[in-house]
CSV table of C-alpha atoms in Angstrom, one decimal:
chain,number,residue,atom,x,y,z
Z,13,MET,CA,0.2,0.1,0.3
Z,14,GLU,CA,3.1,2.9,0.7
Z,15,ASP,CA,4.3,1.6,-2.5
Z,16,TYR,CA,1.3,2.5,-4.6
Z,17,ARG,CA,0.5,5.7,-2.7
Z,18,ASN,CA,3.6,6.6,-3.4
Z,19,LEU,CA,3.6,6.2,-7.0
Z,20,LYS,CA,0.5,8.0,-7.3
Z,21,MET,CA,2.1,11.2,-5.8
Z,22,GLN,CA,4.8,10.6,-8.4
Z,23,MET,CA,2.1,10.8,-11.1
Z,24,HIS,CA,1.1,14.1,-10.2
Z,25,ASP,CA,4.8,14.9,-10.2
Z,26,MET,CA,4.9,14.8,-13.8
Z,27,GLU,CA,2.3,17.6,-14.1
Z,28,ALA,CA,4.7,20.1,-13.8
Z,29,GLY,CA,5.7,23.5,-16.0
Z,30,CYS,CA,9.1,23.3,-18.1
Z,31,SER,CA,10.8,25.0,-20.6
Z,32,ALA,CA,12.8,23.0,-23.6
Z,33,MET,CA,14.7,23.8,-26.5
Z,34,ALA,CA,17.1,22.4,-29.5
Z,35,TRP,CA,20.4,24.2,-30.6
Z,36,GLU,CA,23.6,23.2,-32.5
Z,37,THR,CA,26.9,24.1,-31.8
Z,38,GLN,CA,29.5,25.6,-34.2
Z,39,ASP,CA,31.2,22.2,-35.1
Z,40,GLY,CA,27.8,20.9,-36.2
Z,41,LYS,CA,26.9,18.6,-32.5
Z,42,HIS,CA,23.2,18.9,-31.7
Z,43,LEU,CA,22.1,19.5,-28.0
Z,44,TRP,CA,18.5,19.4,-27.0
Z,45,GLY,CA,17.7,20.5,-22.7
Z,46,ARG,CA,14.8,21.5,-20.7
Z,47,ASN,CA,14.3,23.2,-17.3
Z,48,PHE,CA,11.7,20.5,-15.0
Z,49,ASP,CA,10.2,23.1,-12.8
Z,50,HIS,CA,7.6,21.7,-9.9
Z,51,SER,CA,7.2,22.4,-6.7
Z,52,ARG,CA,9.0,19.2,-5.6
Z,53,ILE,CA,10.2,16.4,-7.2
Z,54,ALA,CA,9.3,12.6,-6.2
Z,55,GLU,CA,10.9,10.8,-4.1
Z,56,GLY,CA,13.5,7.9,-6.3
Z,57,SER,CA,13.7,9.8,-9.0
Z,58,GLN,CA,17.2,9.5,-11.0
Z,59,ILE,CA,19.1,9.5,-13.9
Z,60,ILE,CA,18.2,6.0,-15.1
Z,61,TYR,CA,20.2,3.5,-17.6
Z,62,LEU,CA,17.8,1.3,-18.9
Z,63,PRO,CA,19.6,-1.8,-21.4
Z,64,GLU,CA,18.1,-3.4,-24.2
Z,65,GLY,CA,15.4,-6.2,-23.5
Z,66,THR,CA,14.3,-4.1,-20.2
Z,67,SER,CA,10.7,-4.7,-20.1
Z,68,TYR,CA,8.5,-1.8,-19.4
Z,69,THR,CA,4.5,-1.4,-18.9
Z,70,MET,CA,2.9,0.5,-21.7
Z,71,TRP,CA,-0.3,0.5,-20.8
Z,72,ARG,CA,-1.9,-0.8,-16.9
Z,73,PRO,CA,-5.0,0.5,-15.9
Z,74,GLU,CA,-5.5,0.9,-12.0
Z,75,LEU,CA,-3.0,-2.5,-11.0
Z,76,LYS,CA,-4.2,-4.6,-13.2
Z,77,SER,CA,-2.4,-6.8,-15.6
Z,78,GLY,CA,-1.8,-4.6,-18.7
Z,79,GLU,CA,0.6,-4.0,-22.4
Z,80,GLU,CA,4.2,-4.2,-22.0
Z,81,ASP,CA,7.4,-4.6,-24.5
Z,82,LYS,CA,10.8,-4.7,-24.3
Z,83,THR,CA,13.6,-2.0,-25.2
Z,84,LYS,CA,14.7,-2.0,-28.4
Z,85,TYR,CA,17.6,0.2,-28.0
Z,86,ALA,CA,19.2,1.3,-24.6
Z,87,CYS,CA,17.9,4.2,-23.3
Z,88,LEU,CA,19.1,7.0,-20.8
Z,89,GLY,CA,17.3,9.5,-18.4
Z,90,THR,CA,15.6,11.5,-15.5
Z,91,GLY,CA,12.8,9.4,-14.1
Z,92,PHE,CA,11.7,6.0,-11.5
Z,93,THR,CA,11.4,2.9,-11.3
Z,94,GLY,CA,7.9,3.0,-9.1
Z,95,ILE,CA,5.9,0.4,-8.2
Z,96,TRP,CA,6.0,-3.6,-9.9
Z,97,GLN,CA,9.4,-1.8,-11.6
Z,98,ALA,CA,8.2,-0.4,-14.2
Z,99,PRO,CA,10.3,2.6,-15.6
Z,100,VAL,CA,9.2,6.1,-16.1
Z,101,LEU,CA,11.2,8.6,-17.8
Z,102,TYR,CA,10.7,12.2,-17.7
Z,103,GLU,CA,12.8,13.1,-20.7
Z,104,GLY,CA,16.1,11.3,-21.9
Z,105,ILE,CA,17.9,9.9,-24.7
Z,106,ASN,CA,18.8,6.2,-26.5
Z,107,GLU,CA,21.7,4.6,-28.1
Z,108,LYS,CA,21.0,6.3,-31.6
Z,109,GLY,CA,20.8,9.9,-30.8
Z,110,LEU,CA,16.8,10.0,-30.1
Z,111,ALA,CA,16.0,12.1,-27.9
Z,112,GLY,CA,12.8,13.7,-26.2
Z,113,GLY,CA,10.9,14.3,-22.8
Z,114,GLN,CA,7.2,15.6,-21.7
Z,115,LEU,CA,6.3,18.8,-21.0
Z,116,TYR,CA,2.9,19.8,-18.6
Z,117,TYR,CA,-0.3,20.9,-21.4
Z,118,ARG,CA,-2.6,21.8,-18.7
Z,119,GLY,CA,-6.4,22.3,-19.8
Z,120,PHE,CA,-5.4,21.2,-23.3
Z,121,ALA,CA,-3.8,17.4,-23.5
Z,122,ARG,CA,-7.4,15.0,-24.6
Z,123,TYR,CA,-6.8,11.4,-24.8
Z,124,GLU,CA,-8.8,9.0,-26.5
Z,125,SER,CA,-11.4,6.3,-24.5
Z,126,ALA,CA,-11.1,3.7,-27.1
Z,127,CYS,CA,-8.2,2.2,-28.7
Z,128,LYS,CA,-7.9,2.4,-32.5
Z,129,SER,CA,-7.7,-0.5,-34.6
Z,130,GLY,CA,-4.7,-2.4,-35.9
Z,131,THR,CA,-2.9,0.2,-32.9
Z,132,ARG,CA,-1.5,-1.0,-29.4
Z,133,LYS,CA,-2.5,1.0,-26.3
Z,134,LEU,CA,-0.2,3.6,-24.5
Z,135,GLN,CA,-0.5,5.8,-21.1
Z,136,PRO,CA,0.6,9.0,-21.4
Z,137,PRO,CA,3.4,9.0,-18.6
Z,138,PHE,CA,4.8,6.1,-20.8
Z,139,VAL,CA,5.3,8.1,-23.8
Z,140,VAL,CA,8.9,9.0,-23.7
Z,141,LEU,CA,10.4,5.6,-22.7
Z,142,HIS,CA,8.2,3.8,-25.4
Z,143,LEU,CA,8.9,6.1,-28.2
Z,144,LEU,CA,13.0,6.2,-27.1
Z,145,ALA,CA,13.0,2.3,-26.5
Z,146,GLN,CA,11.4,1.3,-29.6
Z,147,CYS,CA,12.7,4.5,-32.1
Z,148,GLY,CA,16.0,5.6,-33.7
Z,149,THR,CA,15.0,8.8,-35.4
Z,150,VAL,CA,12.3,11.4,-35.5
Z,151,LYS,CA,10.3,10.0,-38.0
Z,152,GLU,CA,10.1,6.5,-36.8
Z,153,ALA,CA,9.0,8.3,-33.4
Z,154,VAL,CA,6.2,10.3,-35.5
Z,155,GLU,CA,5.6,6.8,-37.4
Z,156,MET,CA,4.9,5.3,-34.1
Z,157,ILE,CA,2.7,7.8,-32.9
Z,158,GLU,CA,0.7,7.7,-36.1
Z,159,GLU,CA,0.4,4.6,-36.8
Z,160,LYS,CA,1.2,1.9,-34.1
Z,161,ILE,CA,-0.3,3.5,-30.3
Z,162,THR,CA,-3.5,5.0,-28.7
Z,163,LEU,CA,-2.8,7.3,-26.6
Z,164,MET,CA,-5.7,6.2,-23.5
Z,165,ASP,CA,-7.2,8.2,-21.2
Z,166,THR,CA,-6.7,5.4,-18.5
Z,167,LYS,CA,-6.0,6.4,-15.4
Z,168,LEU,CA,-2.5,5.4,-13.5
Z,169,LEU,CA,-3.2,5.3,-9.8
Z,170,GLY,CA,-5.9,7.5,-9.7
Z,171,THR,CA,-4.3,10.1,-12.1
Z,172,VAL,CA,-3.9,11.1,-16.5
Z,173,PRO,CA,-1.0,13.8,-16.3
Z,174,PRO,CA,-1.6,16.5,-19.1
Z,175,LEU,CA,1.0,16.0,-21.4
Z,176,HIS,CA,3.0,16.8,-24.7
Z,177,TRP,CA,6.1,16.1,-26.3
Z,178,ALA,CA,9.0,17.2,-28.1
Z,179,PHE,CA,12.1,14.9,-29.7
Z,180,TYR,CA,15.0,15.2,-31.4
Z,181,ASP,CA,17.4,13.8,-33.4
Z,182,ARG,CA,21.1,13.2,-35.1
Z,183,MET,CA,19.7,15.1,-38.5
Z,184,GLY,CA,18.3,18.8,-36.0
Z,185,GLU,CA,14.6,18.1,-36.2
Z,186,MET,CA,12.4,18.8,-33.4
Z,187,ALA,CA,9.0,17.2,-33.4
Z,188,VAL,CA,6.4,18.3,-31.1
Z,189,LEU,CA,3.2,16.0,-30.4
Z,190,GLU,CA,0.1,17.2,-28.8
Z,191,PRO,CA,-2.9,15.3,-28.2
Z,192,GLU,CA,-6.3,17.3,-29.1
Z,193,GLU,CA,-9.5,16.3,-29.2
Z,194,ASN,CA,-9.2,15.1,-32.8
Z,195,GLY,CA,-5.9,13.1,-31.9
Z,196,VAL,CA,-2.4,13.9,-31.8
Z,197,ARG,CA,-1.2,16.9,-33.7
Z,198,ILE,CA,2.0,16.3,-34.4
Z,199,TYR,CA,4.5,19.1,-36.1
Z,200,ARG,CA,7.7,18.4,-37.6
Z,201,SER,CA,10.5,21.0,-38.3
Z,202,THR,CA,9.5,23.5,-35.8
Z,203,ILE,CA,11.7,26.3,-34.4
Z,204,GLY,CA,12.9,24.3,-31.9
Z,205,ILE,CA,11.3,25.7,-28.6
Z,206,MET,CA,8.5,24.3,-26.8
Z,207,THR,CA,7.2,25.2,-22.8
Z,208,ASN,CA,3.7,24.5,-21.8
Z,209,SER,CA,0.4,25.3,-22.4
Z,210,PRO,CA,-1.0,26.9,-25.1
Z,211,GLY,CA,-0.3,25.1,-27.8
Z,212,TYR,CA,2.6,25.2,-30.3
Z,213,GLU,CA,0.4,26.6,-33.2
Z,214,TRP,CA,-0.4,29.0,-30.6
Z,215,HIS,CA,3.4,30.1,-29.7
Z,216,ARG,CA,4.6,30.4,-33.1
Z,217,ILE,CA,1.9,32.8,-33.6
Z,218,ASN,CA,2.9,34.5,-31.0
Z,219,LEU,CA,6.0,35.5,-32.2
Z,220,LEU,CA,4.7,37.4,-34.8
Z,221,ASN,CA,4.1,40.3,-31.4
Z,222,TYR,CA,8.0,40.7,-30.9
Z,223,ALA,CA,8.7,40.4,-34.7
Z,224,GLY,CA,10.7,43.9,-33.9
Z,225,LEU,CA,13.0,42.6,-31.2
Z,226,ARG,CA,17.0,42.3,-31.9
Z,227,ASP,CA,20.1,42.4,-30.7
Z,228,LEU,CA,21.6,45.1,-32.4
Z,229,ASP,CA,21.5,48.4,-29.9
Z,230,TYR,CA,19.8,51.7,-31.0
Z,231,GLU,CA,22.3,54.3,-31.7
Z,232,GLU,CA,19.9,57.1,-30.8
Z,233,ALA,CA,16.1,58.1,-30.4
Z,234,ASP,CA,14.3,60.8,-32.2
Z,235,PHE,CA,12.1,63.0,-30.6
Z,236,GLY,CA,11.4,65.2,-33.1
Z,237,THR,CA,13.0,68.7,-32.5
Z,238,GLU,CA,15.4,66.6,-30.2
Z,239,LYS,CA,18.0,63.7,-30.4
Z,240,MET,CA,18.7,61.8,-27.5
Z,241,GLN,CA,21.6,59.1,-27.7
Z,242,GLN,CA,21.4,55.6,-25.8
Z,243,CYS,CA,23.2,55.6,-22.3
Z,244,PHE,CA,22.4,51.9,-22.0
Z,245,SER,CA,23.2,48.9,-23.8
Z,246,GLY,CA,20.3,46.2,-24.8
Z,247,SER,CA,17.7,48.7,-26.5
Z,248,GLY,CA,17.0,46.6,-29.6
Z,249,ALA,CA,15.7,43.6,-27.1
Z,250,GLN,CA,13.1,45.8,-24.9
Z,251,GLY,CA,9.8,44.4,-24.8
Z,252,LEU,CA,11.1,40.9,-24.0
Z,253,PRO,CA,8.7,39.6,-22.1
Z,254,GLY,CA,10.3,38.6,-18.5
Z,255,ASP,CA,8.3,37.5,-16.7
Z,256,PHE,CA,7.9,33.1,-15.8
Z,257,THR,CA,4.4,32.3,-17.8
Z,258,SER,CA,4.8,29.8,-20.4
Z,259,PRO,CA,3.9,32.4,-23.3
Z,260,SER,CA,6.9,34.5,-22.4
Z,261,ARG,CA,9.4,31.8,-21.6
Z,262,PHE,CA,8.6,30.4,-25.4
Z,263,VAL,CA,9.1,34.2,-26.6
Z,264,ARG,CA,12.5,34.5,-24.8
Z,265,LEU,CA,13.8,30.9,-25.7
Z,266,ALA,CA,12.9,32.0,-29.3
Z,267,PHE,CA,15.0,35.2,-29.2
Z,268,LEU,CA,18.1,33.9,-27.1
Z,269,LYS,CA,18.0,30.7,-29.7
Z,270,LYS,CA,18.3,33.5,-32.7
Z,271,TYR,CA,21.1,35.5,-31.6
Z,272,ALA,CA,23.2,33.5,-28.6
Z,273,VAL,CA,26.3,32.5,-30.0
Z,274,LYS,CA,27.0,29.2,-29.9
Z,275,GLY,CA,29.3,27.3,-28.6
Z,276,ARG,CA,33.0,26.0,-30.7
Z,277,ASN,CA,32.0,22.0,-29.9
Z,278,GLU,CA,30.2,20.2,-27.5
Z,279,GLU,CA,32.0,21.2,-24.1
Z,280,ASP,CA,31.3,24.9,-24.7
Z,281,GLY,CA,28.0,24.4,-26.3
Z,282,VAL,CA,26.8,22.3,-23.3
Z,283,VAL,CA,28.0,25.1,-20.8
Z,284,TYR,CA,26.0,28.2,-23.2
Z,285,MET,CA,22.6,26.2,-23.0
Z,286,PHE,CA,22.6,25.9,-18.9
Z,287,ARG,CA,23.5,29.1,-19.6
Z,288,LEU,CA,20.0,30.0,-22.1
Z,289,LEU,CA,17.9,27.6,-19.8
Z,290,GLN,CA,18.7,29.6,-16.8
Z,291,ASN,CA,17.7,32.6,-18.6
Z,292,VAL,CA,13.6,30.9,-18.5
Z,293,SER,CA,14.3,29.1,-14.8
Z,294,PHE,CA,12.3,29.5,-12.2
Z,295,PRO,CA,14.0,31.1,-9.1
Z,296,LEU,CA,12.4,29.4,-5.4
Z,297,GLY,CA,10.1,31.8,-4.2
Z,298,ALA,CA,9.6,33.7,-7.7
Z,299,VAL,CA,6.2,31.3,-8.6
Z,300,ARG,CA,3.8,30.9,-5.8
Z,301,VAL,CA,1.6,28.1,-6.9
Z,302,THR,CA,-2.4,28.1,-5.3
Z,303,ASP,CA,-2.6,25.0,-5.7
Z,304,GLN,CA,-0.1,22.0,-4.6
Z,305,GLY,CA,-2.5,19.3,-5.3
Z,306,HIS,CA,-2.6,16.0,-2.6
Z,307,ILE,CA,0.7,16.3,-0.4
Z,308,THR,CA,1.8,12.9,1.3
Z,309,GLU,CA,4.7,12.2,3.4
Z,310,TYR,CA,5.9,10.8,0.5
Z,311,ASP,CA,6.9,13.8,-1.4
Z,312,LYS,CA,10.5,14.9,-1.4
Z,313,GLU,CA,10.8,18.7,0.3
Z,314,VAL,CA,7.6,20.1,-1.0
Z,315,THR,CA,7.7,24.1,-1.2
Z,316,PRO,CA,4.9,26.5,-1.8
Z,317,TYR,CA,7.0,27.4,-4.6
Z,318,ASP,CA,7.6,26.1,-8.5
Z,319,TYR,CA,11.4,26.0,-8.8
Z,320,THR,CA,13.8,24.9,-11.5
Z,321,VAL,CA,14.3,21.4,-9.7
Z,322,TYR,CA,17.3,20.4,-11.9
Z,323,THR,CA,18.0,21.2,-15.7
Z,324,SER,CA,19.2,18.3,-18.5
Z,325,VAL,CA,20.9,18.5,-21.7
Z,326,MET,CA,21.8,16.0,-24.1
Z,327,CYS,CA,24.0,15.3,-27.4
Z,328,PRO,CA,22.6,13.1,-30.2
Z,329,GLU,CA,26.0,12.4,-31.1
Z,330,SER,CA,28.3,12.0,-28.1
Z,331,LEU,CA,24.7,9.9,-26.1
Z,332,ARG,CA,26.0,12.2,-23.1
Z,333,PHE,CA,23.2,13.2,-20.6
Z,334,TYR,CA,24.4,16.2,-18.5
Z,335,TRP,CA,22.5,17.9,-15.8
Z,336,ASN,CA,22.2,20.0,-12.6
Z,337,THR,CA,20.1,20.6,-10.3
Z,338,TYR,CA,19.2,24.2,-8.1
Z,339,ASP,CA,21.0,23.6,-5.4
Z,340,ASP,CA,24.2,22.3,-7.4
Z,341,LEU,CA,25.0,23.8,-10.0
Z,342,GLN,CA,28.0,22.0,-10.7
Z,343,ILE,CA,27.1,20.2,-14.1
Z,344,ARG,CA,27.2,16.0,-14.6
Z,345,TYR,CA,26.8,13.9,-17.0
Z,346,VAL,CA,26.6,10.4,-17.8
Z,347,ASP,CA,28.0,8.6,-20.8
Z,348,LEU,CA,25.8,6.7,-22.7
Z,349,ASN,CA,28.6,4.9,-24.7
Z,350,HIS,CA,30.3,3.2,-21.1
Z,351,LEU,CA,26.9,1.7,-20.5
Z,352,ILE,CA,26.4,0.3,-23.8
Z,353,ARG,CA,27.5,-3.3,-22.8
Z,354,LYS,CA,25.5,-3.3,-19.1
Z,355,LYS,CA,23.0,-6.0,-19.1
Z,356,GLU,CA,21.4,-4.5,-16.0
Z,357,ILE,CA,19.7,-1.4,-14.7
Z,358,LEU,CA,21.7,1.3,-13.7
Z,359,LEU,CA,21.0,4.1,-11.3
Z,360,PHE,CA,22.6,7.3,-10.9
Z,361,PRO,CA,21.8,10.1,-8.0
Z,362,LEU,CA,20.2,13.1,-9.7
Z,363,GLU,CA,20.6,15.3,-6.5
Z,364,ASN,CA,24.4,16.0,-5.0
Z,365,ARG,CA,25.3,19.2,-2.9
Z,366,GLY,CA,28.2,20.5,-4.2
Z,367,GLU,CA,31.3,21.6,-3.0
Z,368,PHE,CA,32.7,25.6,-2.9
Z,369,MET,CA,36.1,26.1,-4.0
Z,370,CYS,CA,38.7,27.9,-1.9
Z,371,LEU,CA,41.5,29.6,-4.2
Z,372,SER,CA,43.1,31.3,-1.6
């Protein structure tokens, strides 16, 4: 019963606000990363390695037997194993270089009540793992969603989290998948930015409201009879929204992706990308939530605020999974290449308290 209640809260913890982006380096490496923003993170959340041949759940209603599969490709990402030893991933990367994750889609996500003919049932919390486990490219992931599975409106321990997804591969394409009233709407070759509700198309059109933003300062302001010289930098981006809402974070990341200097190589690119994602992160205390949902003794370090619990970045070429946490800005990584021959599930701690380095 304790395991049941614990996993039930872990399902609620998937309902987190987040930001994600795709980027490149000057030498042609691809990067995909996200912020995980919430008031807590489920006890037991870790970096998980799942080898080829690992059994996992696709659909399982309320502790009954359901549908399962085995991983075709090894996967690495953030998540938890939960009850039944059924792994769930929030985001991750596989051995073929397909990367992606889930983000909160409150008020808009719609799922099916009946399974479409010729498809298999899949619950929303298991989408990330299933696509990473079975698909090697964005094209294959899209085909899986369109032709082979039905996203079911089936509760898992009392809840159906409202989610949408982004996936990215070595070709540099980021696709967005959004479950709506008439099925999953798929956006190919997007601008490489994703936040939360409303949907991607709304965010894309909303960028037209900020078409005048630029990186270059305005040299002077002309007021007819008087011309005034600028006395500060950044005037080209005046009007760039700075709050923590989903629309504002989308615009801010789109601006940064367009103008920010790309890293020369993967190492530079990863550091620069963490810096960009900091620009849409939630400082602890700045976003107080009105409804935290039901809290139990199993929730870990619950706060009255949403904050950026962790940030992760993945490289489809090197197969490295990088991350840091709110309490420790040190960037750590796990290299999937080093694990690919391992035949057992491996867990790596998400959180480690960093140390201050004294040089005097």
